[in-house]
């Protein structure tokens, strides 16, 4: 925030103040002003967020292929179809595996980087920039680098070149789901892209831990290092950790870009959004089933968010993107 | 959600005491961080190296650290190539990300201010209606949103690419948190001068919040530039592709021209890296200030 004092602040307050309404003496009614400020946003929210959700709810009860104004009511058939559809249920499984990989690794890596950078006395801005820089890169660009160069399944791929130095044969990272090496590709790409952002959140939180806690611990004989980390740093980071895990979970639910680009021609390894994309906007254009799937997903996300909030004592959810 | 901390320390405030030290020596610390930094920089190096190489060198048996001859001609080749309208997509992205940023800042900051500062008896209900949209991740609503936008006839248009994304509950929420921490005294002075809410907002609140606006603008611009799913759905004709959709087309195309792919990737990243390095301080403080912390 700028420190310059506005010209108005310097004026004697008594000069023009109207004594009748000292505190709420603004022109125009509050109600009118409230709608003046929030109105444009709320109208947009109603049209582009609430209306699609309601329309989607409506569509999900109809047979809606190739049309958005269907007339054949089919009740919960779309829901039972999606819940018994192997591809959709499998995509929920894909998400679960993905979250099990990406949430703990990002949490640990971003916390580790924050601890490292936070202890530096020289060059901390430089290292912070290096770790933060990938945040500027898109998932699409990262997918290109990962697929075409680092994890290219041929001899000139960087990973296969490095493995070759140790006499290990080429690995087809993305083409062959047995063994599922594609997880390594997907998880490292996202780790690289998002660890720096969460590192910043941890750095901010680390700097808010009062020094007195460490001093008191030192007096009580706690050894610096693991003991102070375990009994002071980690508990003090609890709120931030909870927020980070929640943001990571929601971001994982929304995974689309790298799965779509890295595994575009495969039928395996599809998370829910990619599956819905093909279901609703692919050849069958099945808006009814797609909407039902989207709503199932929404309910799941809300349930997980609330559950996690209950477990970790965190009231509300946000999304980071 | 914790409130925004208006006295949040700058992220690069020097440490007063050494915390949790002892386990790792200073040398060990720098070696560990250096190795991590090296790994983080490899992808950037790969882009630049491959963008300035010939295909033969990219796919050659022996991995060379530097290309033998830097192929600066790859840049012009990228823009004259007929198969992917890359220049057009760069222009589309520039227009879309810029208007997206201006629109989001305008609409969401006004709403955030209204929610934070203007007394109205139903303000809480309105706020919960906004918060509720955070529970439904925007990406999950892409099917119905596409249905809506296509029925408006906005497929393949700037309107379709920009307008639906302007109403971000999350950005509105961040602005509200920020304005809750804005010093009331400044506004009260404006009121003494007889300004209404509207005048006080534009003449006092906004000019004194430029740091926060700059941070939010940077984040919003990066998100706008990097958005993929929505532009992929809306941009059906190549002339309305954004740069991310154009990049993605290289991955699904049958013909793979490596140096073009990497030159395109480099060109798509470069503007953001510059923005990033210039505005880094604001960005870091802005993120630390947004209230996503304990």
mmCIF file of N, CA and C in Angstrom, chain A residues 134-188:
data_model
loop_
_atom_site.group_PDB
_atom_site.id
_atom_site.type_symbol
_atom_site.label_atom_id
_atom_site.label_comp_id
_atom_site.label_asym_id
_atom_site.label_seq_id
_atom_site.Cartn_x
_atom_site.Cartn_y
_atom_site.Cartn_z
ATOM 1 N N UNK A 134 8.464 -21.559 -12.600
ATOM 2 C CA UNK A 134 7.595 -22.470 -13.345
ATOM 3 C C UNK A 134 6.110 -22.129 -13.230
ATOM 4 N N UNK A 135 5.709 -21.396 -12.179
ATOM 5 C CA UNK A 135 4.313 -21.003 -12.043
ATOM 6 C C UNK A 135 3.837 -20.204 -13.260
ATOM 7 N N UNK A 136 4.781 -19.565 -13.963
ATOM 8 C CA UNK A 136 4.412 -18.771 -15.140
ATOM 9 C C UNK A 136 4.175 -19.649 -16.368
ATOM 10 N N UNK A 137 4.610 -20.886 -16.310
ATOM 11 C CA UNK A 137 4.509 -21.763 -17.484
ATOM 12 C C UNK A 137 3.157 -22.461 -17.476
ATOM 13 N N UNK A 138 2.565 -22.610 -18.650
ATOM 14 C CA UNK A 138 1.258 -23.261 -18.715
ATOM 15 C C UNK A 138 1.416 -24.775 -18.665
ATOM 16 N N UNK A 139 0.327 -25.442 -18.301
ATOM 17 C CA UNK A 139 0.333 -26.907 -18.291
ATOM 18 C C UNK A 139 0.576 -27.443 -19.697
ATOM 19 N N UNK A 140 0.069 -26.723 -20.686
ATOM 20 C CA UNK A 140 0.242 -27.190 -22.062
ATOM 21 C C UNK A 140 1.717 -27.155 -22.446
ATOM 22 N N UNK A 141 2.386 -26.035 -22.143
ATOM 23 C CA UNK A 141 3.801 -25.919 -22.482
ATOM 24 C C UNK A 141 4.616 -26.965 -21.727
ATOM 25 N N UNK A 142 4.310 -27.134 -20.431
ATOM 26 C CA UNK A 142 5.047 -28.137 -19.652
ATOM 27 C C UNK A 142 4.811 -29.531 -20.231
ATOM 28 N N UNK A 143 3.581 -29.805 -20.625
ATOM 29 C CA UNK A 143 3.288 -31.115 -21.217
ATOM 30 C C UNK A 143 4.136 -31.348 -22.454
ATOM 31 N N UNK A 144 4.287 -30.299 -23.274
ATOM 32 C CA UNK A 144 5.111 -30.418 -24.481
ATOM 33 C C UNK A 144 6.547 -30.777 -24.133
ATOM 34 N N UNK A 145 7.107 -30.071 -23.156
ATOM 35 C CA UNK A 145 8.503 -30.324 -22.791
ATOM 36 C C UNK A 145 8.636 -31.739 -22.223
ATOM 37 N N UNK A 146 7.697 -32.110 -21.380
ATOM 38 C CA UNK A 146 7.774 -33.434 -20.749
ATOM 39 C C UNK A 146 7.622 -34.537 -21.801
ATOM 40 N N UNK A 147 6.629 -34.354 -22.696
ATOM 41 C CA UNK A 147 6.320 -35.421 -23.643
ATOM 42 C C UNK A 147 7.335 -35.505 -24.775
ATOM 43 N N UNK A 148 7.758 -34.335 -25.268
ATOM 44 C CA UNK A 148 8.596 -34.335 -26.467
ATOM 45 C C UNK A 148 10.081 -34.426 -26.154
ATOM 46 N N UNK A 149 10.461 -34.107 -24.910
ATOM 47 C CA UNK A 149 11.890 -34.104 -24.650
ATOM 48 C C UNK A 149 12.300 -34.917 -23.420
ATOM 49 N N UNK A 150 11.805 -34.566 -22.257
ATOM 50 C CA UNK A 150 12.321 -35.240 -21.057
ATOM 51 C C UNK A 150 11.896 -36.700 -21.018
ATOM 52 N N UNK A 151 10.601 -36.948 -21.212
ATOM 53 C CA UNK A 151 10.097 -38.314 -21.112
ATOM 54 C C UNK A 151 9.711 -38.864 -22.479
ATOM 55 N N UNK A 152 10.361 -38.378 -23.502
ATOM 56 C CA UNK A 152 10.137 -38.951 -24.813
ATOM 57 C C UNK A 152 10.605 -40.404 -24.766
ATOM 58 N N UNK A 153 9.760 -41.299 -25.277
ATOM 59 C CA UNK A 153 10.052 -42.719 -25.100
ATOM 60 C C UNK A 153 11.120 -43.254 -26.031
ATOM 61 N N UNK A 154 11.870 -42.375 -26.642
ATOM 62 C CA UNK A 154 12.894 -42.835 -27.573
ATOM 63 C C UNK A 154 14.275 -42.442 -27.071
ATOM 64 N N UNK A 155 15.289 -42.773 -27.821
ATOM 65 C CA UNK A 155 16.648 -42.690 -27.295
ATOM 66 C C UNK A 155 17.082 -41.264 -26.997
ATOM 67 N N UNK A 156 16.539 -40.261 -27.723
ATOM 68 C CA UNK A 156 17.027 -38.906 -27.475
ATOM 69 C C UNK A 156 16.295 -38.209 -26.333
ATOM 70 N N UNK A 157 15.313 -38.884 -25.739
ATOM 71 C CA UNK A 157 14.666 -38.291 -24.572
ATOM 72 C C UNK A 157 15.673 -38.152 -23.437
ATOM 73 N N UNK A 158 15.539 -37.085 -22.676
ATOM 74 C CA UNK A 158 16.532 -36.811 -21.633
ATOM 75 C C UNK A 158 16.611 -37.946 -20.609
ATOM 76 N N UNK A 159 15.462 -38.416 -20.133
ATOM 77 C CA UNK A 159 15.475 -39.467 -19.111
ATOM 78 C C UNK A 159 16.087 -40.753 -19.656
ATOM 79 N N UNK A 160 15.707 -41.095 -20.893
ATOM 80 C CA UNK A 160 16.265 -42.318 -21.467
ATOM 81 C C UNK A 160 17.760 -42.174 -21.743
ATOM 82 N N UNK A 161 18.188 -40.955 -22.084
ATOM 83 C CA UNK A 161 19.630 -40.727 -22.265
ATOM 84 C C UNK A 161 20.363 -40.965 -20.952
ATOM 85 N N UNK A 162 19.809 -40.373 -19.866
ATOM 86 C CA UNK A 162 20.451 -40.533 -18.563
ATOM 87 C C UNK A 162 20.446 -42.005 -18.145
ATOM 88 N N UNK A 163 19.299 -42.675 -18.346
ATOM 89 C CA UNK A 163 19.231 -44.098 -17.988
ATOM 90 C C UNK A 163 20.223 -44.910 -18.818
ATOM 91 N N UNK A 164 20.410 -44.473 -20.079
ATOM 92 C CA UNK A 164 21.339 -45.165 -20.949
ATOM 93 C C UNK A 164 22.769 -45.154 -20.413
ATOM 94 N N UNK A 165 23.137 -44.081 -19.734
ATOM 95 C CA UNK A 165 24.479 -44.013 -19.139
ATOM 96 C C UNK A 165 24.678 -45.146 -18.129
ATOM 97 N N UNK A 166 23.580 -45.600 -17.528
ATOM 98 C CA UNK A 166 23.683 -46.685 -16.547
ATOM 99 C C UNK A 166 23.323 -48.028 -17.163
ATOM 100 N N UNK A 167 23.254 -48.044 -18.489
ATOM 101 C CA UNK A 167 22.990 -49.304 -19.176
ATOM 102 C C UNK A 167 21.544 -49.764 -19.108
ATOM 103 N N UNK A 168 20.631 -48.854 -18.833
ATOM 104 C CA UNK A 168 19.219 -49.239 -18.758
ATOM 105 C C UNK A 168 18.543 -48.961 -20.092
ATOM 106 N N UNK A 169 17.716 -49.899 -20.533
ATOM 107 C CA UNK A 169 17.057 -49.766 -21.834
ATOM 108 C C UNK A 169 16.044 -48.620 -21.838
ATOM 109 N N UNK A 170 15.692 -48.185 -23.041
ATOM 110 C CA UNK A 170 14.677 -47.145 -23.187
ATOM 111 C C UNK A 170 13.367 -47.567 -22.538
ATOM 112 N N UNK A 171 12.704 -46.610 -21.913
ATOM 113 C CA UNK A 171 11.390 -46.872 -21.339
ATOM 114 C C UNK A 171 10.362 -46.087 -22.141
ATOM 115 N N UNK A 172 9.261 -46.748 -22.492
ATOM 116 C CA UNK A 172 8.169 -46.061 -23.211
ATOM 117 C C UNK A 172 7.259 -45.423 -22.168
ATOM 118 N N UNK A 173 7.628 -44.207 -21.757
ATOM 119 C CA UNK A 173 6.990 -43.588 -20.595
ATOM 120 C C UNK A 173 5.484 -43.435 -20.732
ATOM 121 N N UNK A 174 5.030 -43.001 -21.898
ATOM 122 C CA UNK A 174 3.623 -42.615 -22.016
ATOM 123 C C UNK A 174 2.799 -43.579 -22.859
ATOM 124 N N UNK A 175 3.458 -44.486 -23.545
ATOM 125 C CA UNK A 175 2.726 -45.311 -24.515
ATOM 126 C C UNK A 175 2.174 -46.571 -23.870
ATOM 127 N N UNK A 176 2.850 -47.035 -22.821
ATOM 128 C CA UNK A 176 2.539 -48.359 -22.295
ATOM 129 C C UNK A 176 2.090 -48.250 -20.839
ATOM 130 N N UNK A 177 0.837 -48.649 -20.526
ATOM 131 C CA UNK A 177 0.365 -48.529 -19.139
ATOM 132 C C UNK A 177 0.870 -49.644 -18.223
ATOM 133 N N UNK A 178 1.639 -50.583 -18.750
ATOM 134 C CA UNK A 178 2.181 -51.655 -17.922
ATOM 135 C C UNK A 178 3.691 -51.707 -17.996
ATOM 136 N N UNK A 179 4.460 -51.380 -16.992
ATOM 137 C CA UNK A 179 4.002 -50.746 -15.748
ATOM 138 C C UNK A 179 3.611 -49.281 -15.976
ATOM 139 N N UNK A 180 2.807 -48.709 -15.097
ATOM 140 C CA UNK A 180 2.242 -47.370 -15.348
ATOM 141 C C UNK A 180 3.246 -46.244 -15.111
ATOM 142 N N UNK A 181 4.268 -46.202 -15.959
ATOM 143 C CA UNK A 181 5.268 -45.143 -15.821
ATOM 144 C C UNK A 181 4.679 -43.767 -16.067
ATOM 145 N N UNK A 182 3.524 -43.692 -16.739
ATOM 146 C CA UNK A 182 2.965 -42.373 -17.055
ATOM 147 C C UNK A 182 2.696 -41.556 -15.802
ATOM 148 N N UNK A 183 2.489 -42.232 -14.678
ATOM 149 C CA UNK A 183 2.271 -41.477 -13.443
ATOM 150 C C UNK A 183 3.482 -40.633 -13.092
ATOM 151 N N UNK A 184 4.682 -41.170 -13.332
ATOM 152 C CA UNK A 184 5.891 -40.406 -13.029
ATOM 153 C C UNK A 184 5.925 -39.122 -13.864
ATOM 154 N N UNK A 185 5.534 -39.254 -15.137
ATOM 155 C CA UNK A 185 5.537 -38.100 -16.042
ATOM 156 C C UNK A 185 4.529 -37.057 -15.583
ATOM 157 N N UNK A 186 3.305 -37.528 -15.306
ATOM 158 C CA UNK A 186 2.220 -36.613 -14.915
ATOM 159 C C UNK A 186 2.540 -35.917 -13.596
ATOM 160 N N UNK A 187 2.993 -36.696 -12.623
ATOM 161 C CA UNK A 187 3.207 -36.130 -11.285
ATOM 162 C C UNK A 187 4.389 -35.157 -11.284
ATOM 163 N N UNK A 188 5.487 -35.500 -11.987
ATOM 164 C CA UNK A 188 6.624 -34.573 -11.980
ATOM 165 C C UNK A 188 6.274 -33.268 -12.682
#
